[in-house]
Amino acid sequence: MVRKLKYHEQKLLKKVDFYSWKVDNSGHENKILRKYHIRKREDYTKYNKLARNIRDLAEKISKLESNDQFKAEASAILLDKLYNIGLVPTRFNLENAGSVSASSFCRRRLPIVMVRQKLSQNAASATNLIEQGHVRVGPEMIKDPAFLVTRNLEDFITWIDGSAIRKHVLEYNDMKDDFEF
């Protein structure tokens, strides 16, 4: 528990509310942090900044004249990059780039993709497995749960060769090779 404030402390802090600040949207932020099991708040703030920059860029591109050649090239490049990362569902509509949010980045994190591919039951256990070193993407072992998985890398998420998890999965599916282990 917190000690009771002294009289002069109460006078100083009379107009300050520590539970709901107007500056930050902590209620929404905490909900997103829990939903996607993000342990570092800095990651979420980076995603917010990136999403804001993308939305600003998409808005600037959309304000260009419709017959401008640069508008067509810039929107094609932006949408192609966002589609390859996996932040937008299609690469044909610039309005999709205007709807990119921090949650779009959170959905591309490795633990969430592992849950979607049924490699783990929930994001918390997937985060623990990643931090313990059981997961690799392509040839590299990944220990950072903030790793963003692109559309190309989704197919290459698997267990590390010497992982006990991989051994249990192979035993369960009756595919275990005694020579490997």
CSV table of N, CA and C in Angstrom, one decimal:
chain,number,residue,atom,x,y,z
A,1,MET,N,0.8,-1.2,0.0
A,1,MET,CA,0.0,0.0,0.0
A,1,MET,C,0.9,1.2,0.0
A,2,VAL,N,0.3,2.3,-0.4
A,2,VAL,CA,1.0,3.6,-0.5
A,2,VAL,C,0.7,4.4,0.8
A,3,ARG,N,1.6,5.1,1.3
A,3,ARG,CA,1.4,5.8,2.5
A,3,ARG,C,0.5,7.0,2.2
A,4,LYS,N,-0.2,7.5,3.3
A,4,LYS,CA,-1.1,8.6,3.1
A,4,LYS,C,-0.2,9.9,2.9
A,5,LEU,N,-0.7,10.7,1.9
A,5,LEU,CA,0.0,11.9,1.6
A,5,LEU,C,-0.1,12.9,2.7
A,6,LYS,N,1.0,13.7,2.9
A,6,LYS,CA,1.0,14.7,3.9
A,6,LYS,C,0.2,15.9,3.4
A,7,TYR,N,0.0,16.9,4.2
A,7,TYR,CA,-0.9,18.0,3.9
A,7,TYR,C,-0.3,18.8,2.7
A,8,HIS,N,0.9,19.1,2.7
A,8,HIS,CA,1.5,19.9,1.7
A,8,HIS,C,1.6,19.1,0.4
A,9,GLU,N,1.8,17.8,0.5
A,9,GLU,CA,1.8,16.9,-0.7
A,9,GLU,C,0.4,16.9,-1.4
A,10,GLN,N,-0.7,16.8,-0.5
A,10,GLN,CA,-2.0,16.9,-1.0
A,10,GLN,C,-2.3,18.2,-1.7
A,11,LYS,N,-1.9,19.3,-1.2
A,11,LYS,CA,-2.1,20.6,-1.8
A,11,LYS,C,-1.4,20.6,-3.2
A,12,LEU,N,-0.2,20.1,-3.3
A,12,LEU,CA,0.5,20.2,-4.5
A,12,LEU,C,-0.1,19.3,-5.6
A,13,LEU,N,-0.6,18.1,-5.2
A,13,LEU,CA,-1.1,17.1,-6.1
A,13,LEU,C,-2.6,17.2,-6.2
A,14,LYS,N,-3.3,18.2,-5.8
A,14,LYS,CA,-4.7,18.3,-5.8
A,14,LYS,C,-5.3,18.2,-7.2
A,15,LYS,N,-4.7,18.8,-8.2
A,15,LYS,CA,-5.3,18.8,-9.5
A,15,LYS,C,-4.7,17.7,-10.4
A,16,VAL,N,-3.9,16.8,-9.9
A,16,VAL,CA,-3.3,15.8,-10.7
A,16,VAL,C,-4.0,14.5,-10.6
A,17,ASP,N,-4.3,13.9,-11.7
A,17,ASP,CA,-5.0,12.6,-11.6
A,17,ASP,C,-4.0,11.6,-12.2
A,18,PHE,N,-3.5,10.6,-11.4
A,18,PHE,CA,-2.5,9.7,-11.9
A,18,PHE,C,-3.1,8.4,-12.6
A,19,TYR,N,-4.5,8.3,-12.5
A,19,TYR,CA,-5.1,7.2,-13.0
A,19,TYR,C,-5.5,7.3,-14.5
A,20,SER,N,-5.9,8.5,-14.9
A,20,SER,CA,-6.3,8.7,-16.3
A,20,SER,C,-5.7,10.0,-16.8
A,21,TRP,N,-4.6,9.8,-17.5
A,21,TRP,CA,-3.9,11.0,-18.0
A,21,TRP,C,-4.5,11.3,-19.4
A,22,LYS,N,-4.6,12.6,-19.7
A,22,LYS,CA,-5.1,13.0,-21.0
A,22,LYS,C,-4.1,12.9,-22.1
A,23,VAL,N,-2.8,12.9,-21.7
A,23,VAL,CA,-1.7,12.9,-22.7
A,23,VAL,C,-1.6,11.5,-23.4
A,24,ASP,N,-1.6,10.5,-22.6
A,24,ASP,CA,-1.5,9.1,-23.3
A,24,ASP,C,-2.8,8.4,-23.1
A,25,ASN,N,-3.0,7.4,-24.0
A,25,ASN,CA,-4.1,6.6,-24.0
A,25,ASN,C,-3.8,5.3,-23.4
A,26,SER,N,-3.5,5.3,-22.1
A,26,SER,CA,-2.9,4.2,-21.4
A,26,SER,C,-3.9,3.0,-21.3
A,27,GLY,N,-5.2,3.2,-21.3
A,27,GLY,CA,-6.2,2.1,-21.2
A,27,GLY,C,-6.1,1.3,-22.5
A,28,HIS,N,-6.1,2.0,-23.6
A,28,HIS,CA,-6.1,1.3,-24.9
A,28,HIS,C,-4.7,0.7,-25.1
A,29,GLU,N,-3.7,1.4,-24.7
A,29,GLU,CA,-2.3,0.9,-24.8
A,29,GLU,C,-2.1,-0.4,-24.0
A,30,ASN,N,-2.6,-0.4,-22.8
A,30,ASN,CA,-2.5,-1.6,-21.9
A,30,ASN,C,-3.3,-2.7,-22.5
A,31,LYS,N,-4.4,-2.5,-23.1
A,31,LYS,CA,-5.2,-3.5,-23.7
A,31,LYS,C,-4.4,-4.2,-24.8
A,32,ILE,N,-3.8,-3.4,-25.7
A,32,ILE,CA,-3.0,-3.9,-26.8
A,32,ILE,C,-1.8,-4.7,-26.3
A,33,LEU,N,-1.1,-4.1,-25.3
A,33,LEU,CA,0.1,-4.8,-24.7
A,33,LEU,C,-0.3,-6.2,-24.1
A,34,ARG,N,-1.4,-6.3,-23.5
A,34,ARG,CA,-1.9,-7.6,-23.0
A,34,ARG,C,-2.3,-8.5,-24.1
A,35,LYS,N,-3.0,-8.0,-25.0
A,35,LYS,CA,-3.6,-8.8,-26.1
A,35,LYS,C,-2.5,-9.5,-26.9
A,36,TYR,N,-1.5,-8.7,-27.3
A,36,TYR,CA,-0.4,-9.3,-28.1
A,36,TYR,C,0.8,-9.7,-27.3
A,37,HIS,N,0.7,-9.6,-26.0
A,37,HIS,CA,1.8,-10.1,-25.0
A,37,HIS,C,3.1,-9.4,-25.3
A,38,ILE,N,3.1,-8.1,-25.4
A,38,ILE,CA,4.3,-7.3,-25.6
A,38,ILE,C,4.8,-6.9,-24.3
A,39,ARG,N,6.1,-7.2,-24.1
A,39,ARG,CA,6.7,-7.0,-22.8
A,39,ARG,C,7.4,-5.6,-22.7
A,40,LYS,N,7.8,-5.1,-23.8
A,40,LYS,CA,8.5,-3.8,-23.9
A,40,LYS,C,7.5,-2.8,-24.4
A,41,ARG,N,7.2,-1.8,-23.6
A,41,ARG,CA,6.3,-0.7,-24.0
A,41,ARG,C,7.0,0.1,-25.2
A,42,GLU,N,8.3,0.1,-25.2
A,42,GLU,CA,9.0,0.9,-26.3
A,42,GLU,C,8.7,0.3,-27.7
A,43,ASP,N,8.5,-1.0,-27.7
A,43,ASP,CA,8.1,-1.6,-29.0
A,43,ASP,C,6.8,-1.0,-29.5
A,44,TYR,N,5.9,-0.9,-28.6
A,44,TYR,CA,4.5,-0.4,-29.0
A,44,TYR,C,4.6,1.0,-29.4
A,45,THR,N,5.4,1.8,-28.8
A,45,THR,CA,5.5,3.2,-29.2
A,45,THR,C,6.2,3.3,-30.5
A,46,LYS,N,7.2,2.5,-30.8
A,46,LYS,CA,7.8,2.5,-32.1
A,46,LYS,C,6.8,2.1,-33.2
A,47,TYR,N,6.0,1.1,-32.9
A,47,TYR,CA,5.0,0.7,-33.9
A,47,TYR,C,4.0,1.8,-34.1
A,48,ASN,N,3.6,2.6,-33.1
A,48,ASN,CA,2.7,3.7,-33.2
A,48,ASN,C,3.4,4.8,-34.1
A,49,LYS,N,4.7,5.1,-33.9
A,49,LYS,CA,5.4,6.1,-34.7
A,49,LYS,C,5.4,5.6,-36.2
A,50,LEU,N,5.8,4.4,-36.4
A,50,LEU,CA,5.9,3.9,-37.8
A,50,LEU,C,4.5,3.9,-38.5
A,51,ALA,N,3.5,3.5,-37.8
A,51,ALA,CA,2.1,3.6,-38.3
A,51,ALA,C,1.7,5.0,-38.7
A,52,ARG,N,2.0,5.9,-37.8
A,52,ARG,CA,1.7,7.3,-38.0
A,52,ARG,C,2.4,7.8,-39.3
A,53,ASN,N,3.7,7.5,-39.4
A,53,ASN,CA,4.5,7.9,-40.6
A,53,ASN,C,3.9,7.3,-41.9
A,54,ILE,N,3.5,6.1,-41.8
A,54,ILE,CA,2.9,5.4,-43.0
A,54,ILE,C,1.6,6.1,-43.4
A,55,ARG,N,0.8,6.4,-42.4
A,55,ARG,CA,-0.5,7.0,-42.7
A,55,ARG,C,-0.3,8.4,-43.2
A,56,ASP,N,0.7,9.2,-42.7
A,56,ASP,CA,1.0,10.5,-43.2
A,56,ASP,C,1.5,10.4,-44.7
A,57,LEU,N,2.3,9.5,-44.9
A,57,LEU,CA,2.8,9.3,-46.3
A,57,LEU,C,1.7,8.9,-47.3
A,58,ALA,N,0.8,8.0,-46.8
A,58,ALA,CA,-0.3,7.7,-47.7
A,58,ALA,C,-1.2,8.9,-47.9
A,59,GLU,N,-1.4,9.7,-46.9
A,59,GLU,CA,-2.2,10.9,-47.1
A,59,GLU,C,-1.6,11.8,-48.1
A,60,LYS,N,-0.3,12.0,-48.0
A,60,LYS,CA,0.4,13.0,-48.9
A,60,LYS,C,0.3,12.4,-50.3
A,61,ILE,N,0.5,11.1,-50.5
A,61,ILE,CA,0.4,10.6,-51.8
A,61,ILE,C,-1.0,10.7,-52.4
A,62,SER,N,-2.0,10.5,-51.5
A,62,SER,CA,-3.4,10.6,-52.0
A,62,SER,C,-3.8,12.0,-52.4
A,63,LYS,N,-3.1,13.0,-51.8
A,63,LYS,CA,-3.5,14.4,-52.1
A,63,LYS,C,-2.9,14.9,-53.5
A,64,LEU,N,-2.0,14.1,-54.0
A,64,LEU,CA,-1.5,14.4,-55.4
A,64,LEU,C,-2.6,14.3,-56.4
A,65,GLU,N,-2.4,14.9,-57.5
A,65,GLU,CA,-3.4,14.9,-58.6
A,65,GLU,C,-3.5,13.5,-59.2
A,66,SER,N,-4.7,13.1,-59.6
A,66,SER,CA,-4.9,11.7,-60.0
A,66,SER,C,-4.2,11.3,-61.3
A,67,ASN,N,-3.9,12.3,-62.1
A,67,ASN,CA,-3.3,11.9,-63.4
A,67,ASN,C,-1.7,12.1,-63.3
A,68,ASP,N,-1.2,12.3,-62.1
A,68,ASP,CA,0.2,12.4,-61.9
A,68,ASP,C,0.9,11.1,-62.0
A,69,GLN,N,2.0,10.9,-62.7
A,69,GLN,CA,2.7,9.7,-62.9
A,69,GLN,C,3.4,9.3,-61.6
A,70,PHE,N,3.9,10.3,-60.9
A,70,PHE,CA,4.6,10.1,-59.6
A,70,PHE,C,3.6,9.5,-58.6
A,71,LYS,N,2.4,9.9,-58.6
A,71,LYS,CA,1.4,9.3,-57.6
A,71,LYS,C,1.2,7.8,-57.8
A,72,ALA,N,1.1,7.4,-59.1
A,72,ALA,CA,0.9,6.0,-59.4
A,72,ALA,C,2.2,5.2,-58.9
A,73,GLU,N,3.4,5.7,-59.2
A,73,GLU,CA,4.6,5.0,-58.9
A,73,GLU,C,4.8,4.9,-57.4
A,74,ALA,N,4.6,6.0,-56.7
A,74,ALA,CA,4.8,6.1,-55.2
A,74,ALA,C,3.8,5.2,-54.5
A,75,SER,N,2.5,5.3,-54.9
A,75,SER,CA,1.5,4.4,-54.3
A,75,SER,C,1.8,2.9,-54.5
A,76,ALA,N,2.2,2.6,-55.7
A,76,ALA,CA,2.6,1.2,-56.1
A,76,ALA,C,3.7,0.7,-55.2
A,77,ILE,N,4.7,1.5,-55.0
A,77,ILE,CA,5.9,1.2,-54.2
A,77,ILE,C,5.5,1.0,-52.8
A,78,LEU,N,4.8,2.0,-52.2
A,78,LEU,CA,4.3,1.9,-50.8
A,78,LEU,C,3.5,0.7,-50.6
A,79,LEU,N,2.5,0.5,-51.4
A,79,LEU,CA,1.6,-0.6,-51.2
A,79,LEU,C,2.3,-2.0,-51.4
A,80,ASP,N,3.2,-2.1,-52.3
A,80,ASP,CA,4.0,-3.3,-52.5
A,80,ASP,C,4.8,-3.6,-51.2
A,81,LYS,N,5.4,-2.6,-50.7
A,81,LYS,CA,6.2,-2.8,-49.4
A,81,LYS,C,5.3,-3.2,-48.3
A,82,LEU,N,4.2,-2.5,-48.1
A,82,LEU,CA,3.3,-2.8,-47.0
A,82,LEU,C,2.7,-4.2,-47.2
A,83,TYR,N,2.4,-4.6,-48.4
A,83,TYR,CA,1.8,-5.9,-48.6
A,83,TYR,C,2.9,-7.0,-48.3
A,84,ASN,N,4.1,-6.8,-48.8
A,84,ASN,CA,5.2,-7.8,-48.5
A,84,ASN,C,5.4,-8.0,-47.0
A,85,ILE,N,5.4,-6.9,-46.3
A,85,ILE,CA,5.5,-7.0,-44.8
A,85,ILE,C,4.3,-7.7,-44.2
A,86,GLY,N,3.1,-7.5,-44.8
A,86,GLY,CA,1.9,-8.1,-44.3
A,86,GLY,C,1.1,-7.1,-43.5
A,87,LEU,N,1.2,-5.8,-43.7
A,87,LEU,CA,0.5,-4.8,-43.0
A,87,LEU,C,-0.9,-4.5,-43.7
A,88,VAL,N,-1.0,-4.8,-45.0
A,88,VAL,CA,-2.2,-4.5,-45.7
A,88,VAL,C,-2.6,-5.8,-46.4
A,89,PRO,N,-3.9,-6.0,-46.6
A,89,PRO,CA,-4.4,-7.3,-47.2
A,89,PRO,C,-4.2,-7.3,-48.7
A,90,THR,N,-4.3,-6.2,-49.4
A,90,THR,CA,-4.1,-6.2,-50.8
A,90,THR,C,-3.1,-5.1,-51.2
A,91,ARG,N,-2.6,-5.1,-52.4
A,91,ARG,CA,-1.7,-4.1,-52.9
A,91,ARG,C,-2.3,-3.2,-53.9
A,92,PHE,N,-3.7,-3.1,-54.0
A,92,PHE,CA,-4.4,-2.4,-55.0
A,92,PHE,C,-5.1,-1.1,-54.5
A,93,ASN,N,-5.2,-0.9,-53.2
A,93,ASN,CA,-6.0,0.2,-52.7
A,93,ASN,C,-5.1,1.0,-51.7
A,94,LEU,N,-4.9,2.3,-52.0
A,94,LEU,CA,-4.1,3.2,-51.2
A,94,LEU,C,-4.9,3.5,-49.8
A,95,GLU,N,-6.2,3.3,-49.8
A,95,GLU,CA,-6.9,3.5,-48.5
A,95,GLU,C,-6.5,2.5,-47.5
A,96,ASN,N,-6.0,1.3,-47.9
A,96,ASN,CA,-5.5,0.3,-46.9
A,96,ASN,C,-4.3,0.8,-46.2
A,97,ALA,N,-3.4,1.6,-46.9
A,97,ALA,CA,-2.3,2.2,-46.2
A,97,ALA,C,-2.7,3.2,-45.2
A,98,GLY,N,-3.8,3.8,-45.4
A,98,GLY,CA,-4.3,4.8,-44.4
A,98,GLY,C,-4.8,4.2,-43.2
A,99,SER,N,-5.1,2.9,-43.2
A,99,SER,CA,-5.6,2.2,-42.0
A,99,SER,C,-4.6,1.4,-41.3
A,100,VAL,N,-3.3,1.6,-41.6
A,100,VAL,CA,-2.3,0.9,-40.9
A,100,VAL,C,-2.2,1.4,-39.5
A,101,SER,N,-2.1,0.5,-38.5
A,101,SER,CA,-2.1,1.0,-37.1
A,101,SER,C,-1.0,0.2,-36.4
A,102,ALA,N,-0.8,0.5,-35.1
A,102,ALA,CA,0.2,-0.2,-34.3
A,102,ALA,C,-0.2,-1.7,-34.2
A,103,SER,N,-1.5,-2.0,-34.1
A,103,SER,CA,-1.9,-3.4,-34.1
A,103,SER,C,-1.6,-4.1,-35.3
A,104,SER,N,-1.5,-3.5,-36.5
A,104,SER,CA,-1.1,-4.2,-37.7
A,104,SER,C,0.4,-4.7,-37.5
A,105,PHE,N,1.2,-3.9,-36.9
A,105,PHE,CA,2.6,-4.4,-36.6
A,105,PHE,C,2.6,-5.5,-35.6
A,106,CYS,N,1.8,-5.3,-34.6
A,106,CYS,CA,1.7,-6.3,-33.5
A,106,CYS,C,1.3,-7.7,-34.1
A,107,ARG,N,0.4,-7.7,-35.0
A,107,ARG,CA,-0.1,-8.9,-35.6
A,107,ARG,C,1.0,-9.6,-36.5
A,108,ARG,N,2.1,-8.9,-36.8
A,108,ARG,CA,3.1,-9.5,-37.6
A,108,ARG,C,4.3,-10.0,-36.7
A,109,ARG,N,4.2,-9.8,-35.4
A,109,ARG,CA,5.2,-10.3,-34.5
A,109,ARG,C,5.3,-11.8,-34.5
A,110,LEU,N,6.4,-12.4,-34.2
A,110,LEU,CA,6.6,-13.8,-34.3
A,110,LEU,C,5.7,-14.6,-33.4
A,111,PRO,N,5.5,-14.3,-32.1
A,111,PRO,CA,4.6,-15.1,-31.3
A,111,PRO,C,3.1,-15.1,-31.8
A,112,ILE,N,2.7,-14.1,-32.4
A,112,ILE,CA,1.3,-14.0,-32.9
A,112,ILE,C,1.2,-14.9,-34.2
A,113,VAL,N,2.2,-14.8,-35.0
A,113,VAL,CA,2.2,-15.7,-36.2
A,113,VAL,C,2.3,-17.2,-35.8
A,114,MET,N,3.1,-17.5,-34.8
A,114,MET,CA,3.2,-18.8,-34.3
A,114,MET,C,1.8,-19.3,-33.8
A,115,VAL,N,1.1,-18.5,-33.1
A,115,VAL,CA,-0.3,-18.9,-32.7
A,115,VAL,C,-1.2,-19.1,-33.9
A,116,ARG,N,-1.1,-18.2,-34.9
A,116,ARG,CA,-1.9,-18.4,-36.1
A,116,ARG,C,-1.6,-19.7,-36.8
A,117,GLN,N,-0.3,-20.1,-36.8
A,117,GLN,CA,0.1,-21.3,-37.5
A,117,GLN,C,0.0,-22.5,-36.6
A,118,LYS,N,-0.6,-22.4,-35.4
A,118,LYS,CA,-0.8,-23.5,-34.5
A,118,LYS,C,0.5,-24.1,-34.0
A,119,LEU,N,1.5,-23.3,-33.9
A,119,LEU,CA,2.8,-23.8,-33.3
A,119,LEU,C,2.7,-23.6,-31.8
A,120,SER,N,1.8,-22.8,-31.3
A,120,SER,CA,1.7,-22.6,-29.9
A,120,SER,C,0.2,-22.3,-29.6
A,121,GLN,N,-0.2,-22.5,-28.3
A,121,GLN,CA,-1.6,-22.3,-28.0
A,121,GLN,C,-1.9,-20.8,-27.8
A,122,ASN,N,-1.0,-20.1,-27.2
A,122,ASN,CA,-1.3,-18.6,-26.9
A,122,ASN,C,0.0,-17.8,-27.1
A,123,ALA,N,-0.2,-16.5,-27.1
A,123,ALA,CA,1.0,-15.6,-27.3
A,123,ALA,C,2.0,-15.7,-26.2
A,124,ALA,N,1.5,-15.9,-24.9
A,124,ALA,CA,2.4,-15.9,-23.8
A,124,ALA,C,3.3,-17.1,-23.9
A,125,SER,N,2.8,-18.3,-24.2
A,125,SER,CA,3.7,-19.5,-24.3
A,125,SER,C,4.6,-19.4,-25.5
A,126,ALA,N,4.1,-18.8,-26.6
A,126,ALA,CA,4.9,-18.6,-27.7
A,126,ALA,C,6.1,-17.7,-27.4
A,127,THR,N,5.8,-16.6,-26.7
A,127,THR,CA,6.9,-15.7,-26.3
A,127,THR,C,7.9,-16.4,-25.4
A,128,ASN,N,7.5,-17.3,-24.5
A,128,ASN,CA,8.4,-18.0,-23.7
A,128,ASN,C,9.3,-19.0,-24.5
A,129,LEU,N,8.7,-19.6,-25.5
A,129,LEU,CA,9.4,-20.6,-26.3
A,129,LEU,C,10.5,-19.8,-27.2
A,130,ILE,N,10.1,-18.6,-27.6
A,130,ILE,CA,11.0,-17.9,-28.4
A,130,ILE,C,12.2,-17.4,-27.6
A,131,GLU,N,11.9,-16.9,-26.4
A,131,GLU,CA,13.0,-16.4,-25.5
A,131,GLU,C,13.9,-17.6,-25.0
A,132,GLN,N,13.4,-18.8,-24.9
A,132,GLN,CA,14.2,-19.9,-24.5
A,132,GLN,C,15.0,-20.5,-25.7
A,133,GLY,N,14.8,-20.0,-26.9
A,133,GLY,CA,15.6,-20.4,-28.0
A,133,GLY,C,15.1,-21.7,-28.7
A,134,HIS,N,13.8,-21.9,-28.8
A,134,HIS,CA,13.3,-23.1,-29.4
A,134,HIS,C,12.8,-22.9,-30.9
A,135,VAL,N,12.8,-21.6,-31.3
A,135,VAL,CA,12.2,-21.3,-32.6
A,135,VAL,C,13.3,-20.7,-33.5
A,136,ARG,N,13.2,-21.1,-34.8
A,136,ARG,CA,14.0,-20.5,-35.8
A,136,ARG,C,13.2,-20.1,-37.0
A,137,VAL,N,13.7,-19.0,-37.6
A,137,VAL,CA,13.0,-18.5,-38.9
A,137,VAL,C,14.1,-18.7,-39.9
A,138,GLY,N,13.8,-19.6,-40.9
A,138,GLY,CA,14.9,-19.9,-41.9
A,138,GLY,C,16.0,-20.6,-41.1
A,139,PRO,N,17.2,-20.2,-41.4
A,139,PRO,CA,18.4,-20.8,-40.7
A,139,PRO,C,18.7,-20.2,-39.4
A,140,GLU,N,18.1,-19.1,-39.1
A,140,GLU,CA,18.5,-18.3,-37.9
A,140,GLU,C,17.6,-18.6,-36.7
A,141,MET,N,18.3,-18.8,-35.5
A,141,MET,CA,17.5,-18.9,-34.3
A,141,MET,C,17.1,-17.5,-33.8
A,142,ILE,N,15.9,-17.4,-33.5
A,142,ILE,CA,15.3,-16.1,-33.0
A,142,ILE,C,15.0,-16.1,-31.6
A,143,LYS,N,15.6,-15.2,-30.8
A,143,LYS,CA,15.3,-15.1,-29.4
A,143,LYS,C,14.6,-13.8,-29.0
A,144,ASP,N,14.2,-13.0,-30.0
A,144,ASP,CA,13.5,-11.8,-29.7
A,144,ASP,C,12.1,-11.9,-30.2
A,145,PRO,N,11.1,-11.8,-29.2
A,145,PRO,CA,9.7,-12.0,-29.6
A,145,PRO,C,9.2,-10.8,-30.5
A,146,ALA,N,10.0,-9.7,-30.6
A,146,ALA,CA,9.6,-8.5,-31.3
A,146,ALA,C,9.9,-8.7,-32.8
A,147,PHE,N,10.4,-9.8,-33.2
A,147,PHE,CA,10.8,-10.1,-34.6
A,147,PHE,C,9.6,-10.0,-35.5
A,148,LEU,N,9.6,-9.2,-36.5
A,148,LEU,CA,8.5,-9.0,-37.4
A,148,LEU,C,8.6,-10.0,-38.6
A,149,VAL,N,7.6,-10.8,-38.8
A,149,VAL,CA,7.6,-11.9,-39.8
A,149,VAL,C,7.0,-11.3,-41.0
A,150,THR,N,7.7,-11.3,-42.2
A,150,THR,CA,7.1,-10.9,-43.4
A,150,THR,C,6.3,-12.1,-44.0
A,151,ARG,N,5.6,-11.8,-45.1
A,151,ARG,CA,4.8,-12.8,-45.8
A,151,ARG,C,5.8,-13.9,-46.3
A,152,ASN,N,6.9,-13.6,-46.8
A,152,ASN,CA,7.9,-14.6,-47.3
A,152,ASN,C,8.4,-15.5,-46.3
A,153,LEU,N,8.6,-15.0,-45.0
A,153,LEU,CA,9.2,-15.8,-44.0
A,153,LEU,C,8.2,-16.6,-43.2
A,154,GLU,N,6.9,-16.4,-43.4
A,154,GLU,CA,5.9,-17.2,-42.7
A,154,GLU,C,6.1,-18.7,-42.8
A,155,ASP,N,6.5,-19.1,-44.0
A,155,ASP,CA,6.6,-20.5,-44.3
A,155,ASP,C,7.8,-21.2,-43.7
A,156,PHE,N,8.8,-20.4,-43.2
A,156,PHE,CA,10.0,-20.9,-42.7
A,156,PHE,C,10.1,-20.9,-41.2
A,157,ILE,N,9.0,-20.7,-40.5
A,157,ILE,CA,9.0,-20.7,-39.0
A,157,ILE,C,9.0,-22.2,-38.6
A,158,THR,N,9.9,-22.6,-37.8
A,158,THR,CA,10.0,-24.0,-37.4
A,158,THR,C,10.7,-24.1,-36.1
A,159,TRP,N,10.8,-25.3,-35.5
A,159,TRP,CA,11.6,-25.5,-34.3
A,159,TRP,C,13.0,-25.7,-34.6
A,160,ILE,N,13.9,-25.4,-33.7
A,160,ILE,CA,15.3,-25.5,-33.8
A,160,ILE,C,15.6,-27.0,-33.8
A,161,ASP,N,16.7,-27.5,-34.5
A,161,ASP,CA,16.9,-28.9,-34.7
A,161,ASP,C,17.1,-29.7,-33.3
A,162,GLY,N,17.7,-29.1,-32.4
A,162,GLY,CA,17.9,-29.8,-31.1
A,162,GLY,C,16.9,-29.6,-30.1
A,163,SER,N,15.8,-29.0,-30.4
A,163,SER,CA,14.8,-28.6,-29.5
A,163,SER,C,14.0,-29.7,-28.9
A,164,ALA,N,13.7,-29.7,-27.6
A,164,ALA,CA,12.9,-30.7,-27.0
A,164,ALA,C,11.5,-30.6,-27.5
A,165,ILE,N,11.0,-29.5,-27.8
A,165,ILE,CA,9.7,-29.3,-28.3
A,165,ILE,C,9.5,-30.0,-29.7
A,166,ARG,N,10.5,-29.9,-30.5
A,166,ARG,CA,10.5,-30.6,-31.8
A,166,ARG,C,10.5,-32.1,-31.6
A,167,LYS,N,11.2,-32.5,-30.7
A,167,LYS,CA,11.3,-34.0,-30.4
A,167,LYS,C,9.9,-34.5,-29.9
A,168,HIS,N,9.2,-33.7,-29.0
A,168,HIS,CA,7.9,-34.1,-28.6
A,168,HIS,C,6.9,-34.1,-29.7
A,169,VAL,N,7.0,-33.1,-30.6
A,169,VAL,CA,6.0,-33.0,-31.7
A,169,VAL,C,6.2,-34.2,-32.6
A,170,LEU,N,7.5,-34.6,-32.9
A,170,LEU,CA,7.7,-35.7,-33.8
A,170,LEU,C,7.3,-37.0,-33.2
A,171,GLU,N,7.5,-37.2,-31.8
A,171,GLU,CA,7.1,-38.4,-31.1
A,171,GLU,C,5.6,-38.5,-31.2
A,172,TYR,N,4.9,-37.4,-31.0
A,172,TYR,CA,3.4,-37.4,-31.0
A,172,TYR,C,2.9,-37.8,-32.4
A,173,ASN,N,3.5,-37.3,-33.4
A,173,ASN,CA,3.1,-37.6,-34.8
A,173,ASN,C,3.6,-38.9,-35.3
A,174,ASP,N,4.4,-39.7,-34.5
A,174,ASP,CA,5.0,-40.9,-34.9
A,174,ASP,C,5.9,-40.7,-36.1
A,175,MET,N,6.7,-39.6,-36.1
A,175,MET,CA,7.6,-39.3,-37.2
A,175,MET,C,9.0,-39.2,-36.7
A,176,LYS,N,9.3,-39.6,-35.5
A,176,LYS,CA,10.6,-39.5,-34.9
A,176,LYS,C,11.6,-40.4,-35.5
A,177,ASP,N,12.7,-39.9,-35.9
A,177,ASP,CA,13.8,-40.6,-36.4
A,177,ASP,C,14.9,-40.8,-35.3
A,178,ASP,N,15.2,-42.0,-34.9
A,178,ASP,CA,16.1,-42.2,-33.8
A,178,ASP,C,17.6,-41.8,-34.2
A,179,PHE,N,17.9,-41.8,-35.5
A,179,PHE,CA,19.2,-41.4,-35.9
A,179,PHE,C,19.5,-39.9,-35.7
A,180,GLU,N,18.4,-39.1,-35.9
A,180,GLU,CA,18.6,-37.7,-35.7
A,180,GLU,C,18.9,-37.3,-34.2
A,181,PHE,N,18.2,-38.0,-33.3
A,181,PHE,CA,18.3,-37.7,-31.9
A,181,PHE,C,19.3,-38.6,-31.2
